[in-house]
């Protein structure tokens, strides 16, 4: 049983490393694309973030409504 637990933890560590690598890449590309936009217009960056939050709220509402219908 102890050996099985050790193997599972090793697998978890490997998956965590992969996730961190992908997130770091996304952060690098995201910051590079955002920097020029902020220099041009600061107001637009704020509005775009607000739009993103609204769209995510809509998606969550759709998911919850679908789950309610199934019940």
PDB file of C-alpha atoms in Angstrom:
ATOM      1  CA  UNK A   1       0.000   0.000   0.000  1.00  0.00           C
ATOM      2  CA  UNK A   2       2.823   2.423   0.802  1.00  0.00           C
ATOM      3  CA  UNK A   3       4.401   1.926  -2.634  1.00  0.00           C
ATOM      4  CA  UNK A   4       1.091   2.725  -4.370  1.00  0.00           C
ATOM      5  CA  UNK A   5       0.780   5.988  -2.447  1.00  0.00           C
ATOM      6  CA  UNK A   6       4.307   7.032  -3.410  1.00  0.00           C
ATOM      7  CA  UNK A   7       3.594   6.378  -7.098  1.00  0.00           C
ATOM      8  CA  UNK A   8       0.388   8.423  -6.954  1.00  0.00           C
ATOM      9  CA  UNK A   9       2.192  11.395  -5.409  1.00  0.00           C
ATOM     10  CA  UNK A  10       4.865  11.243  -8.116  1.00  0.00           C
ATOM     11  CA  UNK A  11       2.194  11.359 -10.820  1.00  0.00           C
ATOM     12  CA  UNK A  12       0.527  14.340  -9.117  1.00  0.00           C
ATOM     13  CA  UNK A  13       3.841  16.211  -9.002  1.00  0.00           C
ATOM     14  CA  UNK A  14       4.406  15.596 -12.719  1.00  0.00           C
ATOM     15  CA  UNK A  15       0.946  16.922 -13.635  1.00  0.00           C
ATOM     16  CA  UNK A  16       1.476  20.004 -11.445  1.00  0.00           C
ATOM     17  CA  UNK A  17       4.759  20.771 -13.237  1.00  0.00           C
ATOM     18  CA  UNK A  18       3.024  20.546 -16.625  1.00  0.00           C
ATOM     19  CA  UNK A  19       0.231  22.870 -15.463  1.00  0.00           C
ATOM     20  CA  UNK A  20       2.685  25.464 -14.160  1.00  0.00           C
ATOM     21  CA  UNK A  21       4.635  25.435 -17.441  1.00  0.00           C
ATOM     22  CA  UNK A  22       1.493  26.073 -19.510  1.00  0.00           C
ATOM     23  CA  UNK A  23       0.270  28.810 -17.152  1.00  0.00           C
ATOM     24  CA  UNK A  24       3.649  30.562 -17.314  1.00  0.00           C
ATOM     25  CA  UNK A  25       3.523  30.528 -21.118  1.00  0.00           C
ATOM     26  CA  UNK A  26      -0.004  31.996 -21.072  1.00  0.00           C
ATOM     27  CA  UNK A  27       1.078  34.728 -18.647  1.00  0.00           C
ATOM     28  CA  UNK A  28       4.027  35.699 -20.864  1.00  0.00           C
ATOM     29  CA  UNK A  29       1.931  35.910 -24.048  1.00  0.00           C
ATOM     30  CA  UNK A  30      -0.914  37.701 -22.255  1.00  0.00           C
ATOM     31  CA  UNK A  31       1.268  40.435 -20.782  1.00  0.00           C
ATOM     32  CA  UNK A  32       3.028  41.047 -24.099  1.00  0.00           C
ATOM     33  CA  UNK A  33      -0.233  41.536 -25.999  1.00  0.00           C
ATOM     34  CA  UNK A  34      -1.792  43.733 -23.276  1.00  0.00           C
ATOM     35  CA  UNK A  35       1.120  46.163 -22.847  1.00  0.00           C
ATOM     36  CA  UNK A  36       0.715  48.111 -26.149  1.00  0.00           C
ATOM     37  CA  UNK A  37      -3.064  48.419 -25.648  1.00  0.00           C
ATOM     38  CA  UNK A  38      -2.641  49.970 -22.199  1.00  0.00           C
ATOM     39  CA  UNK A  39      -0.263  52.617 -23.577  1.00  0.00           C
ATOM     40  CA  UNK A  40      -2.768  53.667 -26.242  1.00  0.00           C
ATOM     41  CA  UNK A  41      -6.007  53.720 -24.244  1.00  0.00           C
ATOM     42  CA  UNK A  42      -6.406  52.932 -20.543  1.00  0.00           C
ATOM     43  CA  UNK A  43     -10.220  53.151 -20.632  1.00  0.00           C
ATOM     44  CA  UNK A  44     -10.567  50.377 -23.219  1.00  0.00           C
ATOM     45  CA  UNK A  45      -8.644  47.858 -21.086  1.00  0.00           C
ATOM     46  CA  UNK A  46     -11.066  48.466 -18.204  1.00  0.00           C
ATOM     47  CA  UNK A  47     -14.137  48.027 -20.406  1.00  0.00           C
ATOM     48  CA  UNK A  48     -12.781  44.824 -21.966  1.00  0.00           C
ATOM     49  CA  UNK A  49     -12.208  43.291 -18.525  1.00  0.00           C
ATOM     50  CA  UNK A  50     -15.763  44.262 -17.531  1.00  0.00           C
ATOM     51  CA  UNK A  51     -17.096  42.613 -20.691  1.00  0.00           C
ATOM     52  CA  UNK A  52     -15.165  39.435 -19.859  1.00  0.00           C
ATOM     53  CA  UNK A  53     -16.689  39.259 -16.382  1.00  0.00           C
ATOM     54  CA  UNK A  54     -20.187  39.801 -17.805  1.00  0.00           C
ATOM     55  CA  UNK A  55     -19.685  37.001 -20.351  1.00  0.00           C
ATOM     56  CA  UNK A  56     -18.435  34.630 -17.652  1.00  0.00           C
ATOM     57  CA  UNK A  57     -21.472  35.438 -15.476  1.00  0.00           C
ATOM     58  CA  UNK A  58     -23.741  34.664 -18.452  1.00  0.00           C
ATOM     59  CA  UNK A  59     -21.983  31.332 -18.999  1.00  0.00           C
ATOM     60  CA  UNK A  60     -22.386  30.410 -15.322  1.00  0.00           C
ATOM     61  CA  UNK A  61     -26.084  31.341 -15.422  1.00  0.00           C
ATOM     62  CA  UNK A  62     -26.595  29.149 -18.502  1.00  0.00           C
ATOM     63  CA  UNK A  63     -24.876  26.201 -16.805  1.00  0.00           C
ATOM     64  CA  UNK A  64     -26.980  26.577 -13.655  1.00  0.00           C
ATOM     65  CA  UNK A  65     -30.236  26.859 -15.636  1.00  0.00           C
ATOM     66  CA  UNK A  66     -29.396  23.688 -17.595  1.00  0.00           C
ATOM     67  CA  UNK A  67     -28.661  21.748 -14.401  1.00  0.00           C
ATOM     68  CA  UNK A  68     -31.965  22.974 -12.892  1.00  0.00           C
ATOM     69  CA  UNK A  69     -33.878  21.726 -15.929  1.00  0.00           C
ATOM     70  CA  UNK A  70     -32.317  18.268 -15.592  1.00  0.00           C
ATOM     71  CA  UNK A  71     -33.552  18.018 -11.996  1.00  0.00           C
TER      72      UNK A  71
END
